[in-house]
PDB file of N, CA and C in Angstrom:
ATOM      1  N   MET A   1     179.021   1.373  28.740  1.00 47.00           N
ATOM      2  CA  MET A   1     177.807   0.581  28.778  1.00 47.00           C
ATOM      3  C   MET A   1     177.816  -0.465  27.657  1.00 47.00           C
ATOM      4  N   MET A   2     178.281  -0.039  26.476  1.00 43.00           N
ATOM      5  CA  MET A   2     178.328  -0.958  25.338  1.00 43.00           C
ATOM      6  C   MET A   2     179.289  -2.115  25.617  1.00 43.00           C
ATOM      7  N   ALA A   3     180.427  -1.824  26.266  1.00 46.00           N
ATOM      8  CA  ALA A   3     181.395  -2.874  26.592  1.00 46.00           C
ATOM      9  C   ALA A   3     180.804  -3.875  27.571  1.00 46.00           C
ATOM     10  N   LEU A   4     180.015  -3.397  28.530  1.00 40.00           N
ATOM     11  CA  LEU A   4     179.376  -4.290  29.492  1.00 40.00           C
ATOM     12  C   LEU A   4     178.393  -5.226  28.797  1.00 40.00           C
ATOM     13  N   ARG A   5     177.630  -4.701  27.861  1.00 43.00           N
ATOM     14  CA  ARG A   5     176.695  -5.545  27.103  1.00 43.00           C
ATOM     15  C   ARG A   5     177.442  -6.622  26.331  1.00 43.00           C
ATOM     16  N   HIS A   6     178.582  -6.238  25.743  1.00 41.00           N
ATOM     17  CA  HIS A   6     179.386  -7.194  24.978  1.00 41.00           C
ATOM     18  C   HIS A   6     179.911  -8.301  25.891  1.00 41.00           C
ATOM     19  N   VAL A   7     180.395  -7.928  27.074  1.00 37.00           N
ATOM     20  CA  VAL A   7     180.901  -8.920  28.029  1.00 37.00           C
ATOM     21  C   VAL A   7     179.784  -9.861  28.457  1.00 37.00           C
ATOM     22  N   ILE A   8     178.611  -9.323  28.725  1.00 40.00           N
ATOM     23  CA  ILE A   8     177.471 -10.157  29.117  1.00 40.00           C
ATOM     24  C   ILE A   8     177.090 -11.106  27.989  1.00 40.00           C
ATOM     25  N   ALA A   9     177.054 -10.603  26.756  1.00 39.00           N
ATOM     26  CA  ALA A   9     176.693 -11.447  25.613  1.00 39.00           C
ATOM     27  C   ALA A   9     177.716 -12.556  25.406  1.00 39.00           C
ATOM     28  N   VAL A  10     179.005 -12.231  25.485  1.00 36.00           N
ATOM     29  CA  VAL A  10     180.052 -13.245  25.312  1.00 36.00           C
ATOM     30  C   VAL A  10     179.978 -14.272  26.433  1.00 36.00           C
ATOM     31  N   SER A  11     179.755 -13.824  27.658  1.00 38.00           N
ATOM     32  CA  SER A  11     179.634 -14.749  28.789  1.00 38.00           C
ATOM     33  C   SER A  11     178.464 -15.699  28.602  1.00 38.00           C
ATOM     34  N   ALA A  12     177.346 -15.183  28.110  1.00 41.00           N
ATOM     35  CA  ALA A  12     176.173 -16.028  27.878  1.00 41.00           C
ATOM     36  C   ALA A  12     176.467 -17.090  26.831  1.00 41.00           C
ATOM     37  N   VAL A  13     177.172 -16.718  25.766  1.00 39.00           N
ATOM     38  CA  VAL A  13     177.518 -17.682  24.715  1.00 39.00           C
ATOM     39  C   VAL A  13     178.467 -18.740  25.259  1.00 39.00           C
ATOM     40  N   LEU A  14     179.476 -18.337  26.019  1.00 37.00           N
ATOM     41  CA  LEU A  14     180.416 -19.307  26.583  1.00 37.00           C
ATOM     42  C   LEU A  14     179.725 -20.252  27.546  1.00 37.00           C
ATOM     43  N   PHE A  15     178.821 -19.747  28.376  1.00 45.00           N
ATOM     44  CA  PHE A  15     178.079 -20.592  29.311  1.00 45.00           C
ATOM     45  C   PHE A  15     177.201 -21.575  28.545  1.00 45.00           C
ATOM     46  N   ALA A  16     176.522 -21.103  27.500  1.00 45.00           N
ATOM     47  CA  ALA A  16     175.664 -21.988  26.708  1.00 45.00           C
ATOM     48  C   ALA A  16     176.492 -23.078  26.046  1.00 45.00           C
ATOM     49  N   ASN A  17     177.660 -22.722  25.511  1.00 43.00           N
ATOM     50  CA  ASN A  17     178.513 -23.725  24.878  1.00 43.00           C
ATOM     51  C   ASN A  17     179.018 -24.741  25.890  1.00 43.00           C
ATOM     52  N   ALA A  18     179.319 -24.320  27.107  1.00 45.00           N
ATOM     53  CA  ALA A  18     179.757 -25.265  28.140  1.00 45.00           C
ATOM     54  C   ALA A  18     178.648 -26.244  28.469  1.00 45.00           C
ATOM     55  N   ALA A  19     177.416 -25.776  28.481  1.00 51.00           N
ATOM     56  CA  ALA A  19     176.285 -26.647  28.792  1.00 51.00           C
ATOM     57  C   ALA A  19     176.042 -27.660  27.680  1.00 51.00           C
ATOM     58  N   LEU A  20     176.465 -27.326  26.455  1.00 49.00           N
ATOM     59  CA  LEU A  20     176.249 -28.233  25.332  1.00 49.00           C
ATOM     60  C   LEU A  20     177.481 -29.079  25.016  1.00 49.00           C
ATOM     61  N   ALA A  21     178.592 -28.793  25.654  1.00 46.00           N
ATOM     62  CA  ALA A  21     179.847 -29.449  25.310  1.00 46.00           C
ATOM     63  C   ALA A  21     179.816 -30.938  25.605  1.00 46.00           C
ATOM     64  N   ASP A  22     180.477 -31.696  24.742  1.00 60.00           N
ATOM     65  CA  ASP A  22     180.749 -33.109  24.970  1.00 60.00           C
ATOM     66  C   ASP A  22     179.505 -33.956  25.223  1.00 60.00           C
ATOM     67  N   ASN A  23     178.448 -33.721  24.480  1.00 76.00           N
ATOM     68  CA  ASN A  23     177.275 -34.584  24.619  1.00 76.00           C
ATOM     69  C   ASN A  23     177.071 -35.431  23.367  1.00 76.00           C
ATOM     70  N   THR A  24     178.164 -35.683  22.623  1.00 89.00           N
ATOM     71  CA  THR A  24     178.062 -36.472  21.398  1.00 89.00           C
ATOM     72  C   THR A  24     177.681 -37.920  21.671  1.00 89.00           C
ATOM     73  N   ALA A  25     177.864 -38.382  22.901  1.00 94.00           N
ATOM     74  CA  ALA A  25     177.499 -39.757  23.249  1.00 94.00           C
ATOM     75  C   ALA A  25     176.006 -39.905  23.523  1.00 94.00           C
ATOM     76  N   LEU A  26     175.281 -38.791  23.550  1.00 98.00           N
ATOM     77  CA  LEU A  26     173.841 -38.836  23.806  1.00 98.00           C
ATOM     78  C   LEU A  26     173.083 -38.857  22.483  1.00 98.00           C
ATOM     79  N   THR A  27     172.186 -39.830  22.347  1.00 98.00           N
ATOM     80  CA  THR A  27     171.388 -39.964  21.133  1.00 98.00           C
ATOM     81  C   THR A  27     169.925 -39.733  21.473  1.00 98.00           C
ATOM     82  N   LEU A  28     169.310 -38.778  20.778  1.00 98.00           N
ATOM     83  CA  LEU A  28     167.907 -38.432  20.995  1.00 98.00           C
ATOM     84  C   LEU A  28     167.037 -39.127  19.963  1.00 98.00           C
ATOM     85  N   SER A  29     165.930 -39.689  20.413  1.00 98.00           N
ATOM     86  CA  SER A  29     164.944 -40.230  19.477  1.00 98.00           C
ATOM     87  C   SER A  29     163.569 -39.680  19.830  1.00 98.00           C
ATOM     88  N   GLN A  30     162.771 -39.485  18.789  1.00 99.00           N
ATOM     89  CA  GLN A  30     161.403 -38.996  18.939  1.00 99.00           C
ATOM     90  C   GLN A  30     160.447 -40.143  18.696  1.00 99.00           C
ATOM     91  N   GLY A  31     159.391 -40.188  19.490  1.00 98.00           N
ATOM     92  CA  GLY A  31     158.387 -41.231  19.344  1.00 98.00           C
ATOM     93  C   GLY A  31     157.095 -40.683  18.782  1.00 98.00           C
ATOM     94  N   ASP A  32     155.995 -41.247  19.263  1.00 97.00           N
ATOM     95  CA  ASP A  32     154.671 -40.874  18.771  1.00 97.00           C
ATOM     96  C   ASP A  32     154.323 -39.435  19.124  1.00 97.00           C
ATOM     97  N   LEU A  33     153.624 -38.777  18.198  1.00 98.00           N
ATOM     98  CA  LEU A  33     153.113 -37.424  18.381  1.00 98.00           C
ATOM     99  C   LEU A  33     151.601 -37.507  18.451  1.00 98.00           C
ATOM    100  N   ASN A  34     151.022 -36.969  19.516  1.00 98.00           N
ATOM    101  CA  ASN A  34     149.569 -36.954  19.674  1.00 98.00           C
ATOM    102  C   ASN A  34     149.116 -35.526  19.905  1.00 98.00           C
ATOM    103  N   SER A  35     148.036 -35.125  19.217  1.00 96.00           N
ATOM    104  CA  SER A  35     147.557 -33.761  19.317  1.00 96.00           C
ATOM    105  C   SER A  35     146.043 -33.744  19.453  1.00 96.00           C
ATOM    106  N   ASP A  36     145.546 -32.824  20.288  1.00 95.00           N
ATOM    107  CA  ASP A  36     144.104 -32.621  20.418  1.00 95.00           C
ATOM    108  C   ASP A  36     143.854 -31.138  20.671  1.00 95.00           C
ATOM    109  N   ASP A  37     142.635 -30.789  21.067  1.00 93.00           N
ATOM    110  CA  ASP A  37     142.297 -29.380  21.258  1.00 93.00           C
ATOM    111  C   ASP A  37     143.016 -28.730  22.436  1.00 93.00           C
ATOM    112  N   ILE A  38     143.592 -29.515  23.319  1.00 95.00           N
ATOM    113  CA  ILE A  38     144.305 -28.971  24.479  1.00 95.00           C
ATOM    114  C   ILE A  38     145.769 -28.713  24.151  1.00 95.00           C
ATOM    115  N   GLY A  39     146.366 -29.538  23.305  1.00 96.00           N
ATOM    116  CA  GLY A  39     147.769 -29.360  22.954  1.00 96.00           C
ATOM    117  C   GLY A  39     148.344 -30.575  22.272  1.00 96.00           C
ATOM    118  N   THR A  40     149.659 -30.666  22.303  1.00 98.00           N
ATOM    119  CA  THR A  40     150.379 -31.730  21.614  1.00 98.00           C
ATOM    120  C   THR A  40     151.388 -32.361  22.567  1.00 98.00           C
ATOM    121  N   VAL A  41     151.538 -33.677  22.450  1.00 98.00           N
ATOM    122  CA  VAL A  41     152.473 -34.438  23.278  1.00 98.00           C
ATOM    123  C   VAL A  41     153.324 -35.307  22.359  1.00 98.00           C
ATOM    124  N   ILE A  42     154.639 -35.334  22.621  1.00 99.00           N
ATOM    125  CA  ILE A  42     155.527 -36.224  21.877  1.00 99.00           C
ATOM    126  C   ILE A  42     156.402 -36.987  22.867  1.00 99.00           C
ATOM    127  N   ASP A  43     156.581 -38.283  22.598  1.00 99.00           N
ATOM    128  CA  ASP A  43     157.482 -39.118  23.393  1.00 99.00           C
ATOM    129  C   ASP A  43     158.914 -38.854  22.936  1.00 99.00           C
ATOM    130  N   VAL A  44     159.834 -38.726  23.892  1.00 99.00           N
ATOM    131  CA  VAL A  44     161.255 -38.548  23.579  1.00 99.00           C
ATOM    132  C   VAL A  44     162.078 -39.488  24.449  1.00 99.00           C
ATOM    133  N   ALA A  45     163.244 -39.859  23.941  1.00 99.00           N
ATOM    134  CA  ALA A  45     164.161 -40.715  24.699  1.00 99.00           C
ATOM    135  C   ALA A  45     165.593 -40.308  24.371  1.00 99.00           C
ATOM    136  N   ILE A  46     166.461 -40.431  25.366  1.00 99.00           N
ATOM    137  CA  ILE A  46     167.891 -40.198  25.180  1.00 99.00           C
ATOM    138  C   ILE A  46     168.627 -41.448  25.641  1.00 99.00           C
ATOM    139  N   VAL A  47     169.526 -41.948  24.786  1.00 98.00           N
ATOM    140  CA  VAL A  47     170.400 -43.065  25.138  1.00 98.00           C
ATOM    141  C   VAL A  47     171.795 -42.492  25.371  1.00 98.00           C
ATOM    142  N   ASN A  48     172.405 -42.873  26.483  1.00 98.00           N
ATOM    143  CA  ASN A  48     173.763 -42.446  26.814  1.00 98.00           C
ATOM    144  C   ASN A  48     174.722 -43.580  26.464  1.00 98.00           C
ATOM    145  N   ASP A  49     175.384 -43.457  25.307  1.00 97.00           N
ATOM    146  CA  ASP A  49     176.343 -44.466  24.861  1.00 97.00           C
ATOM    147  C   ASP A  49     177.772 -44.144  25.284  1.00 97.00           C
ATOM    148  N   GLY A  50     177.942 -43.114  26.102  1.00 95.00           N
ATOM    149  CA  GLY A  50     179.283 -42.697  26.509  1.00 95.00           C
ATOM    150  C   GLY A  50     179.679 -43.231  27.869  1.00 95.00           C
ATOM    151  N   ALA A  51     180.825 -42.740  28.349  1.00 95.00           N
ATOM    152  CA  ALA A  51     181.358 -43.166  29.641  1.00 95.00           C
ATOM    153  C   ALA A  51     181.010 -42.194  30.764  1.00 95.00           C
ATOM    154  N   LEU A  52     180.474 -41.025  30.414  1.00 94.00           N
ATOM    155  CA  LEU A  52     180.131 -40.019  31.416  1.00 94.00           C
ATOM    156  C   LEU A  52     178.696 -40.175  31.896  1.00 94.00           C
ATOM    157  N   THR A  53     178.463 -39.815  33.146  1.00 96.00           N
ATOM    158  CA  THR A  53     177.104 -39.701  33.673  1.00 96.00           C
ATOM    159  C   THR A  53     176.667 -38.254  33.519  1.00 96.00           C
ATOM    160  N   TYR A  54     175.427 -38.043  33.126  1.00 97.00           N
ATOM    161  CA  TYR A  54     174.864 -36.703  33.010  1.00 97.00           C
ATOM    162  C   TYR A  54     173.817 -36.521  34.093  1.00 97.00           C
ATOM    163  N   ASP A  55     173.980 -35.453  34.884  1.00 97.00           N
ATOM    164  CA  ASP A  55     172.971 -35.136  35.897  1.00 97.00           C
ATOM    165  C   ASP A  55     171.643 -34.799  35.236  1.00 97.00           C
ATOM    166  N   SER A  56     171.711 -34.103  34.085  1.00 97.00           N
ATOM    167  CA  SER A  56     170.477 -33.744  33.388  1.00 97.00           C
ATOM    168  C   SER A  56     170.746 -33.457  31.921  1.00 97.00           C
ATOM    169  N   ALA A  57     169.695 -33.592  31.136  1.00 98.00           N
ATOM    170  CA  ALA A  57     169.712 -33.220  29.723  1.00 98.00           C
ATOM    171  C   ALA A  57     168.343 -32.639  29.396  1.00 98.00           C
ATOM    172  N   VAL A  58     168.343 -31.474  28.769  1.00 98.00           N
ATOM    173  CA  VAL A  58     167.099 -30.799  28.405  1.00 98.00           C
ATOM    174  C   VAL A  58     166.796 -31.096  26.941  1.00 98.00           C
ATOM    175  N   VAL A  59     165.567 -31.523  26.676  1.00 99.00           N
ATOM    176  CA  VAL A  59     165.090 -31.747  25.312  1.00 99.00           C
ATOM    177  C   VAL A  59     164.072 -30.657  25.007  1.00 99.00           C
ATOM    178  N   THR A  60     164.314 -29.910  23.931  1.00 99.00           N
ATOM    179  CA  THR A  60     163.414 -28.845  23.502  1.00 99.00           C
ATOM    180  C   THR A  60     162.849 -29.208  22.138  1.00 99.00           C
ATOM    181  N   CYS A  61     161.536 -29.084  21.990  1.00 99.00           N
ATOM    182  CA  CYS A  61     160.862 -29.411  20.738  1.00 99.00           C
ATOM    183  C   CYS A  61     160.149 -28.180  20.193  1.00 99.00           C
ATOM    184  N   SER A  62     160.276 -27.975  18.884  1.00 98.00           N
ATOM    185  CA  SER A  62     159.519 -26.949  18.173  1.00 98.00           C
ATOM    186  C   SER A  62     158.394 -27.649  17.438  1.00 98.00           C
ATOM    187  N   PHE A  63     157.186 -27.157  17.603  1.00 98.00           N
ATOM    188  CA  PHE A  63     156.006 -27.781  17.017  1.00 98.00           C
ATOM    189  C   PHE A  63     155.475 -26.929  15.870  1.00 98.00           C
ATOM    190  N   THR A  64     154.966 -27.622  14.829  1.00 98.00           N
ATOM    191  CA  THR A  64     154.377 -26.933  13.684  1.00 98.00           C
ATOM    192  C   THR A  64     153.083 -27.620  13.269  1.00 98.00           C
ATOM    193  N   ALA A  65     152.258 -26.864  12.560  1.00 97.00           N
ATOM    194  CA  ALA A  65     151.043 -27.399  11.937  1.00 97.00           C
ATOM    195  C   ALA A  65     151.002 -26.874  10.512  1.00 97.00           C
ATOM    196  N   ARG A  66     150.968 -27.778   9.560  1.00 97.00           N
ATOM    197  CA  ARG A  66     150.985 -27.430   8.142  1.00 97.00           C
ATOM    198  C   ARG A  66     152.118 -26.446   7.814  1.00 97.00           C
ATOM    199  N   GLY A  67     153.283 -26.678   8.443  1.00 97.00           N
ATOM    200  CA  GLY A  67     154.465 -25.880   8.162  1.00 97.00           C
ATOM    201  C   GLY A  67     154.572 -24.574   8.929  1.00 97.00           C
ATOM    202  N   LYS A  68     153.571 -24.217   9.713  1.00 97.00           N
ATOM    203  CA  LYS A  68     153.617 -22.970  10.484  1.00 97.00           C
ATOM    204  C   LYS A  68     153.866 -23.284  11.955  1.00 97.00           C
ATOM    205  N   GLU A  69     154.740 -22.500  12.568  1.00 97.00           N
ATOM    206  CA  GLU A  69     155.095 -22.736  13.965  1.00 97.00           C
ATOM    207  C   GLU A  69     153.886 -22.549  14.877  1.00 97.00           C
ATOM    208  N   THR A  70     153.711 -23.517  15.781  1.00 97.00           N
ATOM    209  CA  THR A  70     152.627 -23.440  16.762  1.00 97.00           C
ATOM    210  C   THR A  70     153.151 -23.218  18.173  1.00 97.00           C
ATOM    211  N   GLY A  71     154.441 -23.461  18.399  1.00 97.00           N
ATOM    212  CA  GLY A  71     155.016 -23.232  19.719  1.00 97.00           C
ATOM    213  C   GLY A  71     156.179 -24.163  19.997  1.00 97.00           C
ATOM    214  N   SER A  72     156.688 -24.080  21.215  1.00 98.00           N
ATOM    215  CA  SER A  72     157.781 -24.956  21.638  1.00 98.00           C
ATOM    216  C   SER A  72     157.610 -25.290  23.111  1.00 98.00           C
ATOM    217  N   ALA A  73     158.244 -26.371  23.516  1.00 98.00           N
ATOM    218  CA  ALA A  73     158.190 -26.821  24.906  1.00 98.00           C
ATOM    219  C   ALA A  73     159.406 -27.696  25.175  1.00 98.00           C
ATOM    220  N   SER A  74     159.694 -27.900  26.453  1.00 99.00           N
ATOM    221  CA  SER A  74     160.875 -28.665  26.856  1.00 99.00           C
ATOM    222  C   SER A  74     160.549 -29.615  27.996  1.00 99.00           C
ATOM    223  N   THR A  75     161.444 -30.580  28.169  1.00 99.00           N
ATOM    224  CA  THR A  75     161.424 -31.444  29.340  1.00 99.00           C
ATOM    225  C   THR A  75     162.866 -31.705  29.742  1.00 99.00           C
ATOM    226  N   THR A  76     163.069 -32.109  30.973  1.00 99.00           N
ATOM    227  CA  THR A  76     164.408 -32.418  31.463  1.00 99.00           C
ATOM    228  C   THR A  76     164.458 -33.868  31.921  1.00 99.00           C
ATOM    229  N   LEU A  77     165.449 -34.597  31.404  1.00 98.00           N
ATOM    230  CA  LEU A  77     165.700 -35.973  31.839  1.00 98.00           C
ATOM    231  C   LEU A  77     166.868 -35.939  32.816  1.00 98.00           C
ATOM    232  N   PHE A  78     166.766 -36.719  33.894  1.00 98.00           N
ATOM    233  CA  PHE A  78     167.767 -36.676  34.958  1.00 98.00           C
ATOM    234  C   PHE A  78     168.508 -38.004  35.088  1.00 98.00           C
ATOM    235  N   ASN A  79     169.769 -37.913  35.574  1.00 97.00           N
ATOM    236  CA  ASN A  79     170.578 -39.065  35.948  1.00 97.00           C
ATOM    237  C   ASN A  79     170.739 -40.073  34.810  1.00 97.00           C
ATOM    238  N   LEU A  80     171.341 -39.612  33.723  1.00 98.00           N
ATOM    239  CA  LEU A  80     171.602 -40.487  32.580  1.00 98.00           C
ATOM    240  C   LEU A  80     172.955 -41.171  32.772  1.00 98.00           C
ATOM    241  N   LEU A  81     172.921 -42.385  33.270  1.00 98.00           N
ATOM    242  CA  LEU A  81     174.130 -43.171  33.516  1.00 98.00           C
ATOM    243  C   LEU A  81     174.662 -43.741  32.208  1.00 98.00           C
ATOM    244  N   PRO A  82     175.965 -44.081  32.146  1.00 97.00           N
ATOM    245  CA  PRO A  82     176.501 -44.719  30.944  1.00 97.00           C
ATOM    246  C   PRO A  82     175.706 -45.986  30.613  1.00 97.00           C
ATOM    247  N   GLY A  83     175.324 -46.123  29.354  1.00 98.00           N
ATOM    248  CA  GLY A  83     174.574 -47.291  28.907  1.00 98.00           C
ATOM    249  C   GLY A  83     173.089 -47.239  29.200  1.00 98.00           C
ATOM    250  N   SER A  84     172.614 -46.152  29.773  1.00 98.00           N
ATOM    251  CA  SER A  84     171.195 -46.083  30.145  1.00 98.00           C
ATOM    252  C   SER A  84     170.370 -45.326  29.110  1.00 98.00           C
ATOM    253  N   LYS A  85     169.050 -45.450  29.271  1.00 98.00           N
ATOM    254  CA  LYS A  85     168.093 -44.758  28.409  1.00 98.00           C
ATOM    255  C   LYS A  85     167.100 -44.027  29.304  1.00 98.00           C
ATOM    256  N   GLY A  86     166.944 -42.731  29.058  1.00 98.00           N
ATOM    257  CA  GLY A  86     165.951 -41.939  29.776  1.00 98.00           C
ATOM    258  C   GLY A  86     164.800 -41.606  28.844  1.00 98.00           C
ATOM    259  N   GLN A  87     163.575 -41.659  29.357  1.00 98.00           N
ATOM    260  CA  GLN A  87     162.396 -41.401  28.529  1.00 98.00           C
ATOM    261  C   GLN A  87     161.467 -40.412  29.224  1.00 98.00           C
ATOM    262  N   ASP A  88     160.766 -39.615  28.426  1.00 99.00           N
ATOM    263  CA  ASP A  88     159.786 -38.679  28.956  1.00 99.00           C
ATOM    264  C   ASP A  88     158.885 -38.237  27.809  1.00 99.00           C
ATOM    265  N   GLN A  89     158.033 -37.277  28.110  1.00 99.00           N
ATOM    266  CA  GLN A  89     157.170 -36.676  27.103  1.00 99.00           C
ATOM    267  C   GLN A  89     157.342 -35.165  27.160  1.00 99.00           C
ATOM    268  N   VAL A  90     157.248 -34.533  25.993  1.00 99.00           N
ATOM    269  CA  VAL A  90     157.231 -33.078  25.911  1.00 99.00           C
ATOM    270  C   VAL A  90     155.787 -32.679  25.651  1.00 99.00           C
ATOM    271  N   HIS A  91     155.249 -31.838  26.530  1.00 98.00           N
ATOM    272  CA  HIS A  91     153.856 -31.389  26.440  1.00 98.00           C
ATOM    273  C   HIS A  91     153.826 -29.917  26.049  1.00 98.00           C
ATOM    274  N   MET A  92     153.121 -29.609  24.963  1.00 98.00           N
ATOM    275  CA  MET A  92     152.913 -28.220  24.582  1.00 98.00           C
ATOM    276  C   MET A  92     151.423 -27.929  24.630  1.00 98.00           C
ATOM    277  N   LEU A  93     151.028 -27.016  25.486  1.00 97.00           N
ATOM    278  CA  LEU A  93     149.632 -26.607  25.543  1.00 97.00           C
ATOM    279  C   LEU A  93     149.385 -25.579  24.455  1.00 97.00           C
ATOM    280  N   GLY A  94     148.255 -25.706  23.766  1.00 94.00           N
ATOM    281  CA  GLY A  94     147.945 -24.744  22.713  1.00 94.00           C
ATOM    282  C   GLY A  94     147.344 -25.422  21.511  1.00 94.00           C
ATOM    283  N   PRO A  95     147.549 -24.826  20.340  1.00 94.00           N
ATOM    284  CA  PRO A  95     146.915 -25.351  19.127  1.00 94.00           C
ATOM    285  C   PRO A  95     147.441 -26.730  18.732  1.00 94.00           C
ATOM    286  N   ARG A  96     146.644 -27.420  17.941  1.00 96.00           N
ATOM    287  CA  ARG A  96     147.062 -28.726  17.415  1.00 96.00           C
ATOM    288  C   ARG A  96     148.325 -28.572  16.566  1.00 96.00           C
ATOM    289  N   SER A  97     149.164 -29.589  16.603  1.00 98.00           N
ATOM    290  CA  SER A  97     150.381 -29.617  15.798  1.00 98.00           C
ATOM    291  C   SER A  97     150.459 -30.952  15.078  1.00 98.00           C
ATOM    292  N   ASP A  98     151.103 -30.948  13.913  1.00 98.00           N
ATOM    293  CA  ASP A  98     151.235 -32.199  13.166  1.00 98.00           C
ATOM    294  C   ASP A  98     152.689 -32.658  13.020  1.00 98.00           C
ATOM    295  N   LYS A  99     153.627 -31.859  13.536  1.00 98.00           N
ATOM    296  CA  LYS A  99     155.039 -32.226  13.427  1.00 98.00           C
ATOM    297  C   LYS A  99     155.818 -31.591  14.575  1.00 98.00           C
ATOM    298  N   ALA A 100     156.888 -32.273  14.981  1.00 98.00           N
ATOM    299  CA  ALA A 100     157.785 -31.740  16.010  1.00 98.00           C
ATOM    300  C   ALA A 100     159.226 -32.006  15.607  1.00 98.00           C
ATOM    301  N   ALA A 101     160.077 -31.040  15.864  1.00 98.00           N
ATOM    302  CA  ALA A 101     161.521 -31.181  15.670  1.00 98.00           C
ATOM    303  C   ALA A 101     162.169 -30.971  17.033  1.00 98.00           C
ATOM    304  N   CYS A 102     162.781 -32.026  17.556  1.00 99.00           N
ATOM    305  CA  CYS A 102     163.342 -31.972  18.910  1.00 99.00           C
ATOM    306  C   CYS A 102     164.863 -32.028  18.863  1.00 99.00           C
ATOM    307  N   ARG A 103     165.478 -31.453  19.897  1.00 98.00           N
ATOM    308  CA  ARG A 103     166.939 -31.447  20.004  1.00 98.00           C
ATOM    309  C   ARG A 103     167.324 -31.447  21.475  1.00 98.00           C
ATOM    310  N   ILE A 104     168.546 -31.878  21.754  1.00 98.00           N
ATOM    311  CA  ILE A 104     169.098 -31.758  23.101  1.00 98.00           C
ATOM    312  C   ILE A 104     169.627 -30.337  23.202  1.00 98.00           C
ATOM    313  N   SER A 105     168.985 -29.524  24.035  1.00 97.00           N
ATOM    314  CA  SER A 105     169.333 -28.106  24.087  1.00 97.00           C
ATOM    315  C   SER A 105     170.317 -27.761  25.200  1.00 97.00           C
ATOM    316  N   ALA A 106     170.486 -28.630  26.187  1.00 97.00           N
ATOM    317  CA  ALA A 106     171.458 -28.384  27.259  1.00 97.00           C
ATOM    318  C   ALA A 106     171.737 -29.685  27.998  1.00 97.00           C
ATOM    319  N   THR A 107     172.950 -29.793  28.525  1.00 97.00           N
ATOM    320  CA  THR A 107     173.313 -30.949  29.349  1.00 97.00           C
ATOM    321  C   THR A 107     174.107 -30.474  30.557  1.00 97.00           C
ATOM    322  N   THR A 108     174.037 -31.256  31.621  1.00 96.00           N
ATOM    323  CA  THR A 108     174.837 -31.002  32.814  1.00 96.00           C
ATOM    324  C   THR A 108     175.547 -32.299  33.185  1.00 96.00           C
ATOM    325  N   PRO A 109     176.864 -32.387  32.906  1.00 94.00           N
ATOM    326  CA  PRO A 109     177.598 -33.589  33.309  1.00 94.00           C
ATOM    327  C   PRO A 109     177.648 -33.693  34.830  1.00 94.00           C
ATOM    328  N   ALA A 110     177.715 -34.906  35.318  1.00 93.00           N
ATOM    329  CA  ALA A 110     177.832 -35.123  36.762  1.00 93.00           C
ATOM    330  C   ALA A 110     179.174 -34.603  37.249  1.00 93.00           C
ATOM    331  N   ALA A 111     179.194 -34.112  38.472  1.00 90.00           N
ATOM    332  CA  ALA A 111     180.446 -33.633  39.061  1.00 90.00           C
ATOM    333  C   ALA A 111     181.396 -34.811  39.261  1.00 90.00           C
ATOM    334  N   PRO A 112     182.689 -34.594  39.017  1.00 84.00           N
ATOM    335  CA  PRO A 112     183.654 -35.695  39.174  1.00 84.00           C
ATOM    336  C   PRO A 112     183.797 -36.144  40.603  1.00 84.00           C
TER     337      PRO A 112
END
């Protein structure tokens, strides 16, 4: 049973690394952060400066208020062609937040 858990854990790590592989040509930028009693919204954009097309890229943001974590949320940008820019917003429902730290958490390159 322990060996099976180890195989599953290693497989999960390898799959996650494959999803993150070779996305150095993608540049993430964060825009305005707006917060109210319903939640927090931040503008995000990804520029594809590489030669590959990406079917999708997931942006995950961690939100904080006065240094304490308030939650996290994600969005997915689709069809990032070479030289293109994809834009969206990440919406987190819940308490007000005053800061967000966003990252590209997964990518899916287009099939050859």
